[in-house]
mmCIF file of C-alpha atoms in Angstrom:
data_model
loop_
_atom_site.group_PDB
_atom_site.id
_atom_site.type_symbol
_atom_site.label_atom_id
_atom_site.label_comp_id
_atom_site.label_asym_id
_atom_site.label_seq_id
_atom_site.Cartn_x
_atom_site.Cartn_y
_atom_site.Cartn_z
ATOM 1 C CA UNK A 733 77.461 129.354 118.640
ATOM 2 C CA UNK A 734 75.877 128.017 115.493
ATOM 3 C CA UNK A 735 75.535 130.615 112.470
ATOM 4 C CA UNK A 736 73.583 129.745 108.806
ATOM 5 C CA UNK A 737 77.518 129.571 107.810
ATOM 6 C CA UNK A 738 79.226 127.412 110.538
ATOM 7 C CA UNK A 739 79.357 124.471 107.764
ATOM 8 C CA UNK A 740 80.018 126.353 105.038
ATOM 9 C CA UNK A 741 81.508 124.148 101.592
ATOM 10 C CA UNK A 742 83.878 126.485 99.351
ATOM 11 C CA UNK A 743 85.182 124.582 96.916
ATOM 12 C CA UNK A 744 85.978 124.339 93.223
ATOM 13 C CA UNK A 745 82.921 124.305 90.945
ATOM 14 C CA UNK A 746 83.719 123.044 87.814
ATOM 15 C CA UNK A 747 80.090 122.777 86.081
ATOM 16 C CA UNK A 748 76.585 124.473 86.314
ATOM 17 C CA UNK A 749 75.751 121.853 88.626
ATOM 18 C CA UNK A 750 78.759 122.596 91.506
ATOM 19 C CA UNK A 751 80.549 119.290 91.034
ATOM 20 C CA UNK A 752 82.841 119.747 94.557
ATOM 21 C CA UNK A 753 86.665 119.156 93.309
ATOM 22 C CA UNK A 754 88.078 120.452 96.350
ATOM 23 C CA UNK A 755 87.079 121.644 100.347
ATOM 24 C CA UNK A 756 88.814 124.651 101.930
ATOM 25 C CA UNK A 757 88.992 123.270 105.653
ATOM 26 C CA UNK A 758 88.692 125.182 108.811
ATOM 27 C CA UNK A 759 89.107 123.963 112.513
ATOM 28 C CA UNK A 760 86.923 126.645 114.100
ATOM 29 C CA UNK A 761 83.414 127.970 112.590
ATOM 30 C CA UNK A 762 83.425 131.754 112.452
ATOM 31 C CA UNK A 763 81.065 133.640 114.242
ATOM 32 C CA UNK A 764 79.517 136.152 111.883
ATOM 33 C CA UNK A 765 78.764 136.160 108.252
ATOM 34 C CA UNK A 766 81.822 138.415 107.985
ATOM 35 C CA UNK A 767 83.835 136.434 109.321
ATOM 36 C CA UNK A 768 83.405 133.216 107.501
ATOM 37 C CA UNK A 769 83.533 135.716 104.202
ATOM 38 C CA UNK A 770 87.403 136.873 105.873
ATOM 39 C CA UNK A 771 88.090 133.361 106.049
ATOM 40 C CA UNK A 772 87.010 132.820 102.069
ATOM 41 C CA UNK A 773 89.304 135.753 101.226
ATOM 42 C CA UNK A 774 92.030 134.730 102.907
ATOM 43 C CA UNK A 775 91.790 130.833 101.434
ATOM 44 C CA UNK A 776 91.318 132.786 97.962
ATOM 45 C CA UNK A 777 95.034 134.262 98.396
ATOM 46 C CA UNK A 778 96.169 130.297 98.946
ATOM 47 C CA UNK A 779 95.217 127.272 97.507
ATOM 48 C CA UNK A 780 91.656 128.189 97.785
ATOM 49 C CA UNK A 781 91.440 130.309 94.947
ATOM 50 C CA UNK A 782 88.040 132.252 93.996
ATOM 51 C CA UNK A 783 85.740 129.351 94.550
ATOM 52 C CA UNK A 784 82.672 128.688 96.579
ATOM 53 C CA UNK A 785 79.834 126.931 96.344
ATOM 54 C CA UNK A 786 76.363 128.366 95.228
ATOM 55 C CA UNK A 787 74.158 127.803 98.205
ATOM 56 C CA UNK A 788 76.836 130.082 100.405
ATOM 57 C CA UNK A 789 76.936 133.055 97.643
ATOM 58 C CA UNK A 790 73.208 132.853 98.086
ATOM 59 C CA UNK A 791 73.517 133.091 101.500
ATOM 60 C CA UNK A 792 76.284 135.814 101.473
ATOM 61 C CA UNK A 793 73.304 137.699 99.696
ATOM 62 C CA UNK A 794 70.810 137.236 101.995
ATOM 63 C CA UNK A 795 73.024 138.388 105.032
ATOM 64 C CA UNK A 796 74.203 141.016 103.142
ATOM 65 C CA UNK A 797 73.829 143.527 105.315
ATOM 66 C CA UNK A 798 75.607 141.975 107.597
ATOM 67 C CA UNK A 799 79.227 142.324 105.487
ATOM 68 C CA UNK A 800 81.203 144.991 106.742
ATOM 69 C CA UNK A 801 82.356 146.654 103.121
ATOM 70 C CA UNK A 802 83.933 149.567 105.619
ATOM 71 C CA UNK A 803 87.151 146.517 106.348
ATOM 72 C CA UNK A 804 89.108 145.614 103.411
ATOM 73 C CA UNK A 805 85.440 145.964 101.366
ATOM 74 C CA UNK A 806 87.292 146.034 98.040
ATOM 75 C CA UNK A 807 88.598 142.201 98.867
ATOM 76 C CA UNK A 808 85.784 141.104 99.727
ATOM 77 C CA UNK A 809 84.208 142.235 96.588
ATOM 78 C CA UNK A 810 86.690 141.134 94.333
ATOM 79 C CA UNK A 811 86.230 137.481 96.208
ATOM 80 C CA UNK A 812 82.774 137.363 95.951
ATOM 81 C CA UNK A 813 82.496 138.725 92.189
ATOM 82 C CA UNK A 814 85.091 136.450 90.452
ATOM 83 C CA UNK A 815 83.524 133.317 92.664
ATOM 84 C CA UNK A 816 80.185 134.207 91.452
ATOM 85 C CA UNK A 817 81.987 134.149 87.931
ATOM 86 C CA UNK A 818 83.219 130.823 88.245
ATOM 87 C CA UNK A 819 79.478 129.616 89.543
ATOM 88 C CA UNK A 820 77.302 131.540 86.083
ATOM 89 C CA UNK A 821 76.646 134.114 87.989
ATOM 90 C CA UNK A 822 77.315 137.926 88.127
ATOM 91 C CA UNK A 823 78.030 138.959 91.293
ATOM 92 C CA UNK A 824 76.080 142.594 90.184
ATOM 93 C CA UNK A 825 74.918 143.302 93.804
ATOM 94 C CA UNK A 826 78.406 143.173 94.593
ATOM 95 C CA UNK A 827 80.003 144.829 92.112
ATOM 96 C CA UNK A 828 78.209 148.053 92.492
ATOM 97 C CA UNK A 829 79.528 148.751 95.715
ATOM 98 C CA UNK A 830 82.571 148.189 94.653
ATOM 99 C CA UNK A 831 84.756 151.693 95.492
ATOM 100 C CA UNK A 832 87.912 150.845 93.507
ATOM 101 C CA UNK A 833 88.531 151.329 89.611
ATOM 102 C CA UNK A 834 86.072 148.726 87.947
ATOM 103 C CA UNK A 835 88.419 148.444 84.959
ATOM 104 C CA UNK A 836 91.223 147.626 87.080
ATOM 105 C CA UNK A 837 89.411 144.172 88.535
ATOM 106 C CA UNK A 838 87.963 143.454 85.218
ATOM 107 C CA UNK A 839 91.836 143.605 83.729
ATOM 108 C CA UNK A 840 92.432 141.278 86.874
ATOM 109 C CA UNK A 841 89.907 138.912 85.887
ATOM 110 C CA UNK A 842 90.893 139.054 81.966
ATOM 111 C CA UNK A 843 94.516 138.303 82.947
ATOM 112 C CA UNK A 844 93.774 135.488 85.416
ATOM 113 C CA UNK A 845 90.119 134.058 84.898
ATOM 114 C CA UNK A 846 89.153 134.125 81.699
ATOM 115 C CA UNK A 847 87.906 130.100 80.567
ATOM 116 C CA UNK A 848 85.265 128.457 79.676
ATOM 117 C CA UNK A 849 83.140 128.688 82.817
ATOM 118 C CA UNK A 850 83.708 132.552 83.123
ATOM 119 C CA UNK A 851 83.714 134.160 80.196
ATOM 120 C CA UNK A 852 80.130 134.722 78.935
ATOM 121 C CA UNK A 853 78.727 136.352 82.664
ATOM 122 C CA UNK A 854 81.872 138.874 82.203
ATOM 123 C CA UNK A 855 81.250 139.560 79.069
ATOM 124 C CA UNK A 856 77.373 140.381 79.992
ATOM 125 C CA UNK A 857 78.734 142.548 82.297
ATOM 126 C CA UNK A 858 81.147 144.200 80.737
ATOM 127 C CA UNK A 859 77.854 144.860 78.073
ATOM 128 C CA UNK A 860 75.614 146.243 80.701
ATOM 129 C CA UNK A 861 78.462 148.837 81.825
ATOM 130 C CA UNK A 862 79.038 149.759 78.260
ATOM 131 C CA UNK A 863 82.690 148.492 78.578
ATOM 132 C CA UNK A 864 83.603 148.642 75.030
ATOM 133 C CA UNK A 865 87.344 148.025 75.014
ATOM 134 C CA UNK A 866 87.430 145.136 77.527
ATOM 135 C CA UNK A 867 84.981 143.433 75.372
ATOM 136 C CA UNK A 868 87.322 144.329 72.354
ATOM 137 C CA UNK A 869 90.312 142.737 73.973
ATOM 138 C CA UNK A 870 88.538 139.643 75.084
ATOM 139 C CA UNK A 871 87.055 139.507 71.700
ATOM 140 C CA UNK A 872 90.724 139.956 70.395
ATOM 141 C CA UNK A 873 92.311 137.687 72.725
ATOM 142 C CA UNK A 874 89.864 134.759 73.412
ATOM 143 C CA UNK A 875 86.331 135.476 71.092
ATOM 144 C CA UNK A 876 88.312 132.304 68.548
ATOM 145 C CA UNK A 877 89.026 129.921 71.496
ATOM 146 C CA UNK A 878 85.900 129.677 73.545
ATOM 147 C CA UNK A 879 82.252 129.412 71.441
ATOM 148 C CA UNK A 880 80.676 130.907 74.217
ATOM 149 C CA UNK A 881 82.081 134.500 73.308
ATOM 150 C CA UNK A 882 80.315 136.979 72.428
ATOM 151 C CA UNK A 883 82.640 140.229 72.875
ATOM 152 C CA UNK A 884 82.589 141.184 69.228
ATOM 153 C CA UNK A 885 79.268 141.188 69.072
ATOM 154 C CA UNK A 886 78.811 143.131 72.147
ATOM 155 C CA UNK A 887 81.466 145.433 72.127
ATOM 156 C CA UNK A 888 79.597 146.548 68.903
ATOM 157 C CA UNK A 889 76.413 147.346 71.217
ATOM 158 C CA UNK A 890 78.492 149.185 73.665
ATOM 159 C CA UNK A 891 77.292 152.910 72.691
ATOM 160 C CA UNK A 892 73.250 151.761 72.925
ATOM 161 C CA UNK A 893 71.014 152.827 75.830
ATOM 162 C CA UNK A 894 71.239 151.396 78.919
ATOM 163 C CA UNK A 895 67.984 149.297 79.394
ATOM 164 C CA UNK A 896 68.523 148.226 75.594
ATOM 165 C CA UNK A 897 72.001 146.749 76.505
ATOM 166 C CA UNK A 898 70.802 144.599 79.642
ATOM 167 C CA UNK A 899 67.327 143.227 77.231
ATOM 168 C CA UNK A 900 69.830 142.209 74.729
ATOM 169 C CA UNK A 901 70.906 139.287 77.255
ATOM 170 C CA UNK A 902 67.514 139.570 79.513
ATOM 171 C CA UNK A 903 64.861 140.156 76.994
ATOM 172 C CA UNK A 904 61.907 142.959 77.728
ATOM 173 C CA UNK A 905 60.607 141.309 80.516
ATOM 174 C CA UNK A 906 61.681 139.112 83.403
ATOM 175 C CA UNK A 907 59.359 136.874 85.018
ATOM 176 C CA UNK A 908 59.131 135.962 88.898
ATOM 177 C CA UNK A 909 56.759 133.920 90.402
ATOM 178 C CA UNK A 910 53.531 134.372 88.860
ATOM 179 C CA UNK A 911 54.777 138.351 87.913
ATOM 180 C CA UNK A 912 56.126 139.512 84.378
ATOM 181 C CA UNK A 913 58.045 143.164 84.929
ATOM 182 C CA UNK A 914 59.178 145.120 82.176
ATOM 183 C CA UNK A 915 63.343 145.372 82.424
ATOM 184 C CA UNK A 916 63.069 148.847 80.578
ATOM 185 C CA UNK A 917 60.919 150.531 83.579
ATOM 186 C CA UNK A 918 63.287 148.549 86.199
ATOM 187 C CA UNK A 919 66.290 150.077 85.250
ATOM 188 C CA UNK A 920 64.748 153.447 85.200
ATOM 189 C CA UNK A 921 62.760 153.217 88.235
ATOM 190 C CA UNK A 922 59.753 153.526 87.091
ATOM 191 C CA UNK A 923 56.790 151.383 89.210
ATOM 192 C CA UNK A 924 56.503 149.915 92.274
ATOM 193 C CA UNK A 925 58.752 146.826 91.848
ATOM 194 C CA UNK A 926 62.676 147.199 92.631
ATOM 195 C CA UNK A 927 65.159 144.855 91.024
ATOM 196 C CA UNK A 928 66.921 144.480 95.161
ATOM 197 C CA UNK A 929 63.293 143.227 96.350
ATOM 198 C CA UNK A 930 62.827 140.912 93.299
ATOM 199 C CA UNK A 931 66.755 139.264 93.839
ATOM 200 C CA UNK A 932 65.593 138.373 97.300
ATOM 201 C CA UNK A 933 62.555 136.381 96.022
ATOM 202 C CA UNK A 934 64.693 134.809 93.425
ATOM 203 C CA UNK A 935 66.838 133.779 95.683
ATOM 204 C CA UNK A 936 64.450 133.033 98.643
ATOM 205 C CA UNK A 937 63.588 130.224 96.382
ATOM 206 C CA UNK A 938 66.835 129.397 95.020
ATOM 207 C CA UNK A 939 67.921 128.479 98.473
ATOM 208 C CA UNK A 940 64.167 125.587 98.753
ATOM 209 C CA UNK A 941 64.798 125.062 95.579
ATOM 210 C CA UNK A 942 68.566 125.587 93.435
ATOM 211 C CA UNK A 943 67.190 124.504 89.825
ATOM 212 C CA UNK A 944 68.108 125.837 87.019
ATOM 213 C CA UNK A 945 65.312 128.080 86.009
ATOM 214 C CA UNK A 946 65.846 129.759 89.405
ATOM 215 C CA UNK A 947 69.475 130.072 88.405
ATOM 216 C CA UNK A 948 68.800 131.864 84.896
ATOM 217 C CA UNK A 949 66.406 134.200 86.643
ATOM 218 C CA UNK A 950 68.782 135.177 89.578
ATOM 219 C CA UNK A 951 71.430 135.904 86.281
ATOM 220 C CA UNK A 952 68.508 138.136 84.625
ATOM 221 C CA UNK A 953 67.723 140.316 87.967
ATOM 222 C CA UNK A 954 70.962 140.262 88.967
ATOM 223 C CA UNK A 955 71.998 142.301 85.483
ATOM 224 C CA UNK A 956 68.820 144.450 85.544
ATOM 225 C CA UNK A 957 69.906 145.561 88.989
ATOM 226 C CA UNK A 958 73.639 146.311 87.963
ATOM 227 C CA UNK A 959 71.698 148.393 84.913
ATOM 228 C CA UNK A 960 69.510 150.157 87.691
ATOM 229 C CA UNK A 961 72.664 150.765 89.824
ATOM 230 C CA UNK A 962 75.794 151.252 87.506
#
């Protein structure tokens, strides 16, 4: 049987651009979208690690429905967040249905994935949720090693509204396709438009078309929606 995942590439992703460093090999495709996402969760306890390439973390958001979150949900969350991490991405859909202790996984992450590639989408994140002593600690820990940090300066903007904490990464607006929608009335449900329905055009197009425009928008959605959902 032949499934949108039966050739599925997870591999290490060492630049925006998903330079492949190594495959994680299987002899038999999985059946289901679940399945192949069991099979990335188990290679992520191996040699694996938390890495995948773009195109199939678009595609595990497209068949999302499809993920049973009822079986071991929390692992396949984890999985999906910190290899959206590793790719510039947030992982937001995921990460609000996450059932566990959200600090716990972000102490994870601090204590085994902070670098380079990681550290500025956890640090938006940890802004959106208002997460004012993990930003602290990073800011502490790694803010003088990697340029890219901006902890201090966000754990300052922790206490702040919301829809003001998600613009200061986003901006007021986020344009898709030939639409502008205000971030403020997105968060707050306000309007037709639903930050869910615009991630699936954003990524409708990210999958004809992976650029990096596409990319920066999926990043801006993708934090509007955690700030609609957290």
């Amino acid at each position: 049987m032949h499934t949108p995942f039966a050739n599925i590439d997870l591999n290490v992703t060492q630049s925006d651009d998903g330079v492949p460093v190594r495959d994680l090999v299987t002899t038999e495709a999985p059946e289901t979208v679940d399945e192949e996402l069991k099979t990335a969760v188990k290679g992520s306890k191996g040699a694996g690690g938390y890495e995948c390439k773009r195109r199939s973390l678009y595609q595990f958001l497209v068949q999302r429905d499809s993920v049973d979150l009822d079986e071991k949900g929390d692992e396949k969350i984890e999985y999906l967040v910190r290899a959206s991490l590793r790719n510039h991405l947030h992982g937001a859909y995921w990460l609000s249905q996450y059932n566990s202790d959200i600090d716990d996984l972000v102490e994870r992450i601090i204590a085994e994935d902070i670098n380079g590639y990681t550290i500025s989408s956890l640090e938006r994140i940890l802004l959106v949720l208002g997460k004012r002593s993990q930003l602290s600690e990073i800011a502490e820990e790694y803010g003088g090693r990697f340029q890219s940090s901006h902890a201090s300066e966000y754990s300052a903007k922790c206490k702040r509204a919301v829809a003001e904490r998600v613009s200061e990464y986003v901006g007021q607006q986020i344009k898709i396709r030939d639409s502008a929608y205000s971030v403020q009335d997105l968060v707050h449900g306000i309007g037709a438009a639903d930050p869910e329905r615009l991630m699936d055009q954003v990524i409708e197009d990210l999958l004809a078309n992976d650029s990096a425009d596409g990319r920066n928008k999926l990043r801006n959605v993708e934090l509007t929606y955690l700030a609609a959902n957290a």
